[in-house]
XYZ file of C-alpha atoms in Angstrom:
633
model
C -8.728 10.923 5.766
C -11.433 9.565 8.035
C -12.363 12.893 9.644
C -16.090 12.590 8.930
C -18.541 9.747 9.350
C -21.695 10.526 7.416
C -25.106 9.065 8.289
C -26.968 7.265 5.518
C -30.406 5.796 6.201
C -29.289 5.140 9.737
C -26.724 2.612 8.553
C -23.396 4.379 8.523
C -21.307 6.958 10.217
C -22.388 10.340 11.527
C -20.348 13.517 11.388
C -17.798 13.429 14.173
C -15.057 15.985 14.023
C -14.979 19.646 14.816
C -12.031 21.953 14.933
C -11.266 24.780 17.280
C -10.113 28.227 16.250
C -6.372 28.666 16.169
C -4.410 31.025 18.352
C -3.101 34.354 17.157
C -0.644 34.035 14.299
C 2.841 35.529 14.572
C 4.430 37.087 11.484
C 6.236 34.673 9.195
C 10.003 34.828 9.022
C 12.055 32.793 6.600
C 13.935 30.350 8.864
C 17.171 28.537 8.351
C 16.688 24.901 7.408
C 18.888 23.803 10.282
C 16.119 24.459 12.824
C 15.518 21.817 15.464
C 14.006 18.674 14.002
C 14.799 19.582 10.416
C 16.730 17.167 8.255
C 18.544 17.471 4.973
C 17.350 14.566 2.839
C 18.158 16.033 -0.580
C 21.096 13.692 -1.155
C 18.972 10.549 -1.505
C 18.779 8.923 -4.916
C 15.579 7.891 -6.682
C 13.936 5.535 -7.466
C 12.907 3.751 -4.289
C 12.399 0.032 -3.769
C 12.080 -2.353 -0.826
C 14.335 -4.766 1.015
C 12.310 -6.780 3.468
C 10.458 -4.372 5.744
C 12.539 -1.349 4.675
C 12.281 1.143 1.841
C 15.638 1.876 0.244
C 16.888 4.368 -2.318
C 18.686 3.567 -5.577
C 21.970 3.147 -3.701
C 20.477 0.615 -1.287
C 20.372 3.034 1.647
C 17.415 3.143 4.017
C 14.915 5.847 3.134
C 12.418 6.270 5.930
C 9.268 8.028 4.756
C 8.923 10.966 7.143
C 5.957 12.591 5.523
C 2.815 14.644 5.666
C -0.301 14.984 3.521
C -0.557 18.171 1.483
C -4.242 17.926 0.792
C -6.627 20.003 -1.275
C -6.414 18.552 -4.772
C -8.742 15.758 -3.701
C -11.510 18.308 -3.056
C -12.860 20.051 0.024
C -16.628 20.459 -0.525
C -18.566 18.636 2.206
C -21.414 17.674 -0.109
C -24.146 19.934 1.235
C -25.038 23.500 0.374
C -23.399 25.469 -2.392
C -19.934 24.403 -3.499
C -19.247 28.117 -4.113
C -19.705 28.907 -0.419
C -16.469 28.434 1.568
C -18.572 27.646 4.631
C -19.698 24.441 2.896
C -16.111 23.205 2.572
C -14.206 21.278 5.192
C -13.185 23.619 8.024
C -14.332 26.558 5.860
C -11.385 25.976 3.509
C -12.263 25.989 -0.192
C -9.280 24.323 -1.844
C -10.609 24.901 -5.405
C -9.314 21.400 -6.139
C -5.617 22.267 -5.672
C -3.183 21.881 -2.772
C -4.083 24.246 0.064
C -2.099 27.397 0.767
C -1.176 28.561 -2.726
C -3.403 31.591 -2.217
C -1.509 32.522 0.941
C 2.191 31.796 0.520
C 4.605 31.429 -2.406
C 5.672 27.885 -3.211
C 9.307 28.466 -2.146
C 8.136 29.644 1.271
C 5.844 26.648 1.700
C 8.581 24.205 0.770
C 11.068 25.846 3.099
C 8.578 25.466 5.930
C 8.076 21.806 5.039
C 11.811 21.236 5.329
C 11.786 22.865 8.761
C 9.346 20.203 9.934
C 11.884 17.480 9.172
C 9.879 16.052 6.277
C 11.353 14.195 3.337
C 8.117 12.886 1.782
C 4.866 14.477 0.661
C 1.741 12.392 0.091
C -0.138 14.437 -2.507
C -3.835 13.541 -2.771
C -5.833 14.047 -5.959
C -9.295 13.197 -7.236
C -10.267 11.589 -10.518
C -12.479 14.605 -11.105
C -9.418 16.868 -10.847
C -7.694 14.942 -13.631
C -10.502 15.652 -16.055
C -11.403 19.206 -15.041
C -10.833 21.725 -17.844
C -11.866 24.904 -16.011
C -9.001 27.089 -14.778
C -8.795 27.739 -11.066
C -9.833 31.240 -9.986
C -7.009 33.755 -9.705
C -7.785 34.100 -5.995
C -6.901 30.437 -5.427
C -3.285 31.085 -6.450
C -3.023 34.693 -5.308
C 0.403 34.150 -3.720
C 1.656 32.340 -6.826
C 0.591 34.491 -9.775
C 2.554 32.370 -12.266
C -0.107 29.701 -11.750
C -3.004 31.905 -12.829
C -5.162 30.591 -15.632
C -4.126 26.985 -15.117
C -6.406 23.991 -14.646
C -6.259 22.131 -11.327
C -4.154 19.409 -12.986
C -1.683 21.988 -14.328
C -1.381 23.481 -10.841
C -0.831 19.981 -9.493
C 1.927 19.571 -12.117
C 3.679 22.680 -10.844
C 3.479 21.487 -7.243
C 4.852 18.053 -8.140
C 7.754 19.602 -10.050
C 8.571 22.042 -7.247
C 8.526 19.305 -4.601
C 10.813 17.106 -6.676
C 13.268 19.930 -7.361
C 13.382 20.673 -3.635
C 14.378 17.136 -2.705
C 11.056 15.765 -1.476
C 9.875 12.288 -2.343
C 6.389 12.619 -3.840
C 3.771 9.900 -3.463
C 0.728 10.418 -5.673
C -2.446 9.480 -3.803
C -5.798 8.813 -5.465
C -7.853 10.053 -2.545
C -11.319 10.519 -4.013
C -13.282 10.000 -7.208
C -15.257 13.224 -6.900
C -13.813 16.476 -5.589
C -15.588 16.042 -2.283
C -14.208 15.877 1.225
C -13.654 12.292 2.278
C -14.993 10.169 4.142
C -18.194 8.332 4.962
C -20.982 7.561 2.532
C -20.050 10.238 0.036
C -19.642 8.583 -3.362
C -15.951 7.911 -2.759
C -16.207 4.709 -0.778
C -14.514 2.519 -3.343
C -12.195 3.022 -6.272
C -15.147 2.195 -8.535
C -17.888 4.165 -6.798
C -19.515 6.086 -9.630
C -16.999 4.870 -12.218
C -15.733 1.578 -13.594
C -12.610 -0.172 -12.388
C -11.287 0.100 -15.952
C -11.725 3.908 -15.909
C -10.021 4.104 -12.518
C -7.030 2.085 -13.740
C -6.826 4.121 -16.948
C -6.617 7.289 -14.846
C -3.785 5.762 -12.851
C -1.865 4.858 -15.997
C -2.362 8.431 -17.196
C -1.057 9.930 -13.942
C 1.914 7.569 -13.678
C 2.950 8.318 -17.256
C 2.493 12.038 -16.707
C 5.100 12.135 -13.947
C 7.390 9.348 -15.152
C 10.094 11.865 -15.994
C 9.902 13.688 -12.653
C 12.798 12.132 -10.732
C 11.451 12.205 -7.188
C 7.913 11.023 -7.886
C 8.440 7.711 -6.157
C 5.076 6.139 -5.428
C 1.487 5.476 -6.437
C -0.838 5.254 -3.416
C -3.709 3.518 -5.167
C -6.817 4.508 -3.196
C -7.721 6.051 0.107
C -9.718 4.361 2.868
C -11.687 1.751 0.943
C -14.900 1.246 2.888
C -18.528 0.218 2.866
C -21.195 2.149 1.026
C -24.881 2.034 2.025
C -25.436 -1.482 0.715
C -22.158 -3.328 0.244
C -18.783 -4.060 1.797
C -15.481 -4.137 -0.035
C -13.652 -7.439 0.240
C -10.160 -8.866 -0.132
C -10.094 -11.701 -2.626
C -13.661 -12.739 -3.509
C -13.194 -11.940 -7.195
C -16.261 -9.710 -7.586
C -16.657 -6.006 -8.423
C -15.957 -5.065 -4.795
C -12.678 -7.004 -4.548
C -10.070 -4.470 -3.434
C -7.307 -7.088 -3.495
C -7.905 -7.793 -7.186
C -8.421 -4.146 -8.171
C -5.158 -3.116 -6.511
C -3.343 -5.999 -8.210
C -4.710 -4.922 -11.597
C -3.796 -1.268 -11.126
C -0.304 -2.133 -9.876
C 0.278 -4.422 -12.824
C -0.695 -1.823 -15.404
C 1.211 1.004 -13.716
C 4.433 -1.008 -13.569
C 4.157 -2.468 -17.075
C 2.566 0.392 -19.035
C 3.449 3.607 -17.250
C 6.353 3.817 -14.793
C 8.242 0.774 -13.508
C 10.143 2.962 -11.020
C 7.178 3.544 -8.711
C 6.504 2.032 -5.339
C 2.965 0.649 -5.290
C 1.231 1.610 -2.042
C -1.787 -0.550 -1.171
C -3.875 0.500 1.794
C -5.875 -1.984 3.805
C -9.670 -1.969 4.038
C -10.807 0.828 6.285
C -14.320 -0.293 7.183
C -16.756 -3.160 6.685
C -20.126 -3.898 8.230
C -22.879 -1.768 9.724
C -21.789 0.238 12.780
C -24.571 -0.921 15.073
C -24.048 -2.795 18.327
C -24.762 -6.476 17.770
C -24.061 -6.476 14.036
C -20.690 -7.442 12.517
C -18.500 -4.412 11.842
C -14.905 -3.300 12.102
C -11.689 -2.142 10.476
C -9.924 -5.075 8.776
C -7.036 -2.769 7.792
C -4.227 -5.069 6.563
C -5.232 -8.231 8.427
C -6.419 -9.998 5.217
C -2.829 -9.863 3.894
C -1.896 -12.566 6.399
C -3.564 -15.131 4.190
C -3.701 -13.357 0.806
C -0.874 -10.972 -0.030
C 0.018 -9.190 -3.254
C 2.736 -10.277 -5.659
C 3.771 -7.600 -8.137
C 5.677 -7.991 -11.393
C 8.496 -6.213 -9.580
C 8.515 -8.012 -6.265
C 10.450 -5.192 -4.564
C 7.931 -2.417 -5.174
C 5.139 -3.329 -2.734
C 4.385 -1.089 0.261
C 1.337 -1.660 2.442
C -0.296 1.247 4.272
C -2.734 1.908 7.083
C -4.412 4.871 8.808
C -4.814 5.368 12.542
C -6.724 8.098 14.382
C -7.456 8.190 18.083
C -11.214 8.637 17.663
C -11.552 5.442 15.577
C -10.912 1.956 16.881
C -10.503 -1.676 15.866
C -14.307 -1.893 15.706
C -15.238 1.783 16.019
C -16.103 3.873 12.960
C -15.180 7.146 14.635
C -18.785 8.311 14.664
C -20.536 10.160 17.453
C -24.304 9.937 17.613
C -25.750 8.022 14.676
C -23.316 5.262 13.742
C -21.604 5.239 17.126
C -21.167 1.898 18.879
C -19.894 0.914 22.297
C -16.620 -0.421 20.939
C -13.463 1.205 22.335
C -11.655 3.821 20.301
C -7.882 3.657 19.964
C -7.640 6.521 22.448
C -9.485 4.358 25.006
C -6.829 1.642 24.872
C -3.876 1.305 27.218
C -0.441 1.621 25.614
C -0.108 -2.174 25.630
C -3.565 -2.649 24.117
C -2.853 -0.006 21.484
C 0.417 -1.688 20.555
C -1.379 -5.020 20.266
C -3.996 -3.511 17.959
C -1.367 -1.856 15.759
C 0.586 -5.105 15.544
C -2.504 -7.132 14.718
C -3.964 -4.759 12.124
C -0.853 -3.588 10.310
C 2.650 -4.073 11.668
C 2.598 -7.877 11.476
C 3.322 -7.235 7.787
C 6.867 -6.158 8.650
C 7.802 -9.575 10.066
C 10.703 -10.843 7.977
C 10.623 -14.047 5.985
C 6.912 -14.156 5.136
C 4.964 -14.012 1.881
C 3.449 -10.724 3.095
C 6.694 -9.097 4.272
C 6.749 -5.466 3.167
C 7.201 -1.987 4.595
C 4.139 -0.555 6.339
C 3.512 3.153 5.842
C 1.142 4.820 8.285
C 0.146 7.299 5.618
C -2.351 9.089 7.840
C -2.467 9.865 11.533
C -3.021 13.167 13.297
C -4.710 15.294 15.913
C -5.574 18.947 16.430
C -3.543 21.511 18.333
C -6.782 22.556 20.028
C -7.586 19.068 21.291
C -8.634 19.178 24.959
C -9.605 15.544 25.562
C -6.927 14.031 27.840
C -7.456 10.565 26.350
C -6.951 11.844 22.813
C -3.835 13.774 23.785
C -2.433 10.741 25.612
C -3.159 8.573 22.550
C -1.084 10.892 20.355
C 1.877 10.452 22.657
C 1.434 6.693 22.807
C 1.010 6.209 19.058
C 3.972 8.410 18.125
C 6.070 6.545 20.716
C 5.068 3.289 19.021
C 5.961 4.672 15.587
C 9.300 5.951 16.851
C 10.129 2.714 18.643
C 9.207 0.678 15.551
C 11.191 2.892 13.167
C 7.977 3.338 11.200
C 7.326 5.150 7.939
C 4.676 7.800 8.615
C 2.734 10.739 7.176
C 0.758 13.250 9.248
C -2.681 14.520 8.201
C -2.820 17.352 7.240
C 0.206 19.445 6.391
C -1.318 22.821 5.434
C -4.405 24.653 6.649
C -5.855 28.129 7.013
C -5.264 30.039 10.244
C -8.447 30.116 12.282
C -9.932 27.180 10.406
C -8.175 23.813 10.711
C -6.146 23.373 13.865
C -5.177 19.843 12.798
C -2.749 21.214 10.221
C 0.941 21.133 11.065
C 1.284 24.550 9.415
C -1.417 27.215 9.143
C -1.281 30.377 7.056
C -3.366 33.519 7.351
C -4.477 35.755 4.488
C -1.154 37.619 4.549
C 0.946 34.444 4.469
C 1.954 34.546 8.114
C 2.625 31.058 9.427
C 1.638 29.417 12.702
C 1.518 25.843 13.871
C 3.622 23.109 15.322
C 6.881 25.035 14.873
C 5.682 27.676 17.334
C 6.057 27.579 21.114
C 2.901 26.392 22.817
C 1.760 23.745 20.336
C 1.381 20.754 22.645
C 1.984 18.309 19.752
C 5.531 19.510 19.183
C 7.262 17.244 21.716
C 5.800 14.058 20.268
C 6.409 15.308 16.719
C 10.047 16.128 17.381
C 10.641 12.726 18.927
C 9.061 11.019 15.931
C 11.087 13.002 13.402
C 14.414 12.585 15.224
C 14.056 9.095 16.741
C 17.013 6.833 15.978
C 16.354 4.218 13.351
C 18.055 2.177 10.725
C 20.191 4.227 8.352
C 22.743 3.513 5.666
C 22.970 0.380 3.510
C 20.299 -2.267 3.988
C 21.420 -5.780 3.064
C 19.405 -7.683 0.501
C 16.541 -9.616 2.056
C 15.254 -13.019 0.983
C 12.049 -12.692 -1.009
C 8.988 -14.818 -0.359
C 5.937 -14.167 -2.516
C 2.564 -15.855 -2.864
C 0.866 -16.950 -6.085
C -2.927 -17.217 -6.148
C -4.967 -18.640 -9.008
C -8.256 -18.201 -7.130
C -9.914 -16.185 -9.883
C -7.533 -16.251 -12.840
C -3.903 -16.080 -13.847
C -1.084 -15.053 -11.519
C 1.763 -14.654 -13.997
C 4.128 -12.271 -12.211
C 7.098 -12.887 -14.517
C 7.658 -10.305 -17.235
C 9.991 -12.706 -19.022
C 7.288 -15.351 -19.158
C 4.716 -12.859 -20.378
C 7.022 -11.780 -23.183
C 7.088 -15.307 -24.605
C 3.324 -15.710 -24.867
C 0.546 -17.791 -23.327
C 2.075 -21.116 -22.382
C -1.171 -22.948 -21.505
C -4.230 -21.295 -23.104
C -7.444 -21.749 -21.164
C -5.773 -22.805 -17.911
C -5.245 -20.749 -14.781
C -1.518 -20.052 -14.848
C 0.916 -18.944 -12.164
C 4.551 -17.923 -12.574
C 6.974 -16.507 -10.038
C 8.335 -12.963 -10.370
C 11.588 -12.683 -12.277
C 14.521 -13.484 -10.022
C 12.597 -16.038 -7.962
C 11.731 -19.725 -8.286
C 8.833 -21.918 -7.192
C 9.360 -23.248 -3.675
C 5.954 -24.492 -2.550
C 2.485 -25.599 -3.632
C -0.821 -26.287 -1.938
C -2.746 -29.539 -2.374
C -5.982 -27.598 -2.926
C -6.740 -23.979 -3.710
C -4.122 -23.393 -6.386
C -1.649 -21.470 -4.220
C 2.092 -21.312 -4.765
C 5.112 -19.855 -3.003
C 8.129 -18.241 -4.673
C 11.547 -17.350 -3.285
C 15.122 -16.412 -4.129
C 16.472 -17.964 -0.910
C 19.907 -19.487 -0.977
C 20.972 -18.458 -4.453
C 19.307 -15.280 -5.683
C 18.281 -15.365 -9.319
C 18.871 -18.927 -10.494
C 17.638 -18.472 -14.069
C 19.842 -18.352 -17.153
C 19.883 -15.215 -19.246
C 18.224 -16.704 -22.320
C 14.457 -16.809 -22.929
C 14.072 -20.577 -23.162
C 11.292 -22.271 -21.252
C 9.821 -25.762 -21.152
C 6.129 -26.438 -20.693
C 5.879 -29.940 -19.246
C 2.604 -31.836 -19.781
C 3.733 -35.465 -19.570
C 6.365 -37.693 -17.969
C 8.959 -37.619 -20.751
C 11.618 -36.038 -18.515
C 11.300 -38.568 -15.675
C 14.358 -40.882 -15.855
C 13.648 -44.585 -16.098
C 15.382 -45.154 -12.778
C 14.079 -41.998 -11.145
C 10.455 -42.626 -10.114
C 10.214 -40.244 -7.176
C 6.409 -40.579 -6.716
C 5.422 -44.107 -7.644
C 1.844 -44.495 -8.803
C 1.377 -40.761 -9.420
C 1.602 -38.649 -12.556
C 4.821 -36.628 -12.514
C 5.600 -33.448 -14.425
C 9.355 -33.126 -14.077
C 11.666 -30.468 -15.488
C 14.359 -31.486 -17.979
C 17.865 -31.882 -16.609
C 19.406 -28.489 -15.834
C 16.036 -26.757 -15.415
C 13.871 -25.807 -12.436
C 10.260 -24.850 -11.723
C 9.052 -21.280 -11.851
C 5.366 -21.889 -12.533
C 2.406 -24.198 -12.932
C -1.070 -24.231 -14.421
C -4.406 -25.729 -13.407
C -7.596 -26.665 -15.179
C -10.114 -26.623 -12.424
C -8.323 -28.322 -9.548
C -6.205 -30.585 -11.773
C -2.577 -29.870 -12.594
C -2.364 -28.935 -16.261
C 1.333 -28.161 -16.774
C 4.622 -27.361 -15.098
C 6.699 -24.419 -16.309
C 10.467 -24.917 -16.224
C 13.411 -22.725 -17.219
C 17.163 -23.371 -17.546
C 19.500 -22.482 -14.715
C 22.504 -20.184 -14.999
C 24.695 -22.884 -13.420
C 24.729 -26.663 -13.589
C 22.011 -28.253 -11.477
C 22.497 -31.471 -9.600
C 22.331 -32.400 -5.964
C 20.465 -34.863 -3.812
C 16.765 -35.262 -4.398
C 13.858 -35.896 -2.079
C 10.098 -36.158 -2.431
C 8.017 -33.791 -0.328
C 4.506 -35.224 0.126
C 1.644 -32.975 1.233
C -1.591 -34.766 0.341
C -2.401 -35.675 3.949
C -0.722 -32.941 5.989
C 1.557 -29.961 5.734
C 5.171 -30.681 4.856
C 7.118 -27.461 5.219
C 10.447 -26.386 6.737
C 10.402 -26.247 10.522
C 11.400 -22.567 10.534
C 8.158 -21.599 8.758
C 9.975 -19.695 6.010
C 7.521 -17.901 3.752
C 4.648 -18.205 6.179
C 1.289 -19.854 5.598
C 0.797 -19.201 1.893
C -2.343 -21.376 1.609
C -4.291 -21.025 4.834
C -6.577 -23.991 5.464
C -4.983 -26.209 2.787
C -2.212 -28.800 2.959
C 1.064 -27.399 1.652
C 4.411 -28.751 0.568
C 7.577 -26.690 0.392
C 11.211 -27.249 -0.498
C 13.861 -26.060 1.934
C 15.632 -22.734 1.416
C 18.690 -24.613 0.135
C 16.696 -26.522 -2.476
C 14.922 -25.918 -5.751
C 11.733 -27.569 -7.039
C 12.119 -29.719 -10.145
C 8.809 -31.559 -10.404
C 5.135 -31.780 -9.434
C 3.261 -35.031 -8.785
C -0.521 -35.497 -8.775
C -3.100 -38.212 -9.347
C -5.825 -38.757 -11.927
C -7.490 -41.582 -9.983
C -11.283 -41.374 -9.914
C -12.462 -40.093 -6.563
C -9.118 -38.532 -5.657
C -8.325 -34.858 -5.645
C -6.323 -33.990 -8.766
C -4.297 -31.174 -7.229
C -0.570 -31.382 -6.428
C 0.391 -34.041 -3.884
C 4.205 -33.931 -3.978
C 7.179 -31.838 -5.028
C 10.527 -33.070 -6.244
C 13.062 -30.992 -4.299
C 16.772 -30.997 -5.106
C 19.747 -29.388 -3.405
C 20.896 -26.075 -4.845
C 24.333 -25.993 -6.476
């Protein structure tokens, strides 16, 4: 959560956020779950997957993430003073590295209160340090839950995960921090590999995903929180270096789905901050905008969810800082409703446009504001942004869910030492109207029809073999950069330069036969004598009855075409789609621009690709120049 912006050598982010003391706390009473705004979501069936812009359950019914962040296990120490002093923890709340509130209320009471809010999803942050901690939490940290005494933070986390699942909540695991320190700013948690290797980070994710693979309602892995600049360097999206968030997320997703738990949604957050927040120097919040031109393709193409965070005190180019690190850029709360909607569309919600290589659900996994907020602009922003979320049928999660009475007025629910609850369920909390509208706004429900898949392949920095079936049969072109479409899809498009491809299941669904056969084509043996569809060019054509699912490159030159047999007889009219001098794509733009800045060729939705043509002439570019497209059966 970007609630702090920490100064570092005058470069980045000063502390920004303060909280006001809460009002008097009424005694807690155990309420009926049918209170206003509450919903009964227990009947949904795990696991979750995606259909276009929607998340669906195992029965294909829409499952809108109506969530909140139960923080604490990611750490609460602010990084100054003694970690043993509660005053040195965020809002004076020492979480002891476990979800907040277990010292104040029994788990059943907490979960009942969560249901009253209308929630069906809990984003549950953790730190890598928590995973490896062997010291038991103090008895005082679990005073209201004595059965948890003597357990390590991870064992307490286990108990919370199990309880949430048993009570019908979808649980999304969130790697929030590396160290058990309050996020964010320059704090050692800027990137997934700040203070640790990418390999160690991915290993921890495999460990966590395996640990909860048997817990039915653990549905997602939210890979890392608010990736941002450290003192010296920016994260990036696709440069192939140690700061490449695109590549790191792809690696983690791949290992989670293939080695740990294939049921999980993979939640990939955009980049939260790049640049130095000084007027006149480049800086801003890219969020998900890089996905327009470089999106993720997972080995299960229906498990990708993108996420973004929005707070009123930040902005498209504003870090959220006051004082050092503050610029003259507008904050989101300074924007008109129309300007705010434009920013949200541009930075995140464009992803939900159907029929694009980047099409996926967008989860606003953090937004929030305090009950003690007095700034009219901030309060107006909360109404505007929740209206936008409601109107766009958005998946959301409020930050935070639980806090201590008299300490953190941002929390939806606050508990005093005796377990008495106050917060947004009480009369007088000005946030309640907007919250109730968000939780009860009409949206899509029931069965969601299957959506056409479009997915990008990128060989920019290595292989992009997204097919598990292809992987199982070994390396089909050693030494080359290889790309293969996810199982259930076929190759539909290629770029002339840059090594990009486009996959789809449009028009036919899974076209591939059930057997494991494949053909690696490296010469023209399958081109019929009377079938020269690209005269003067080298043609790698699939055998009769087969179609393209992949390709390989050595440098820029085409190295091989990967073909597989179809489940039904293939025939149909053929045509050559040239793209060496301009784009040649369907007029409807299906799939979107999968190779920005390069010429692209693409078969129509009612066609399949059966061949790739290129040239070996000296002085000519050796990348693909034409596709052989044939009508689907």
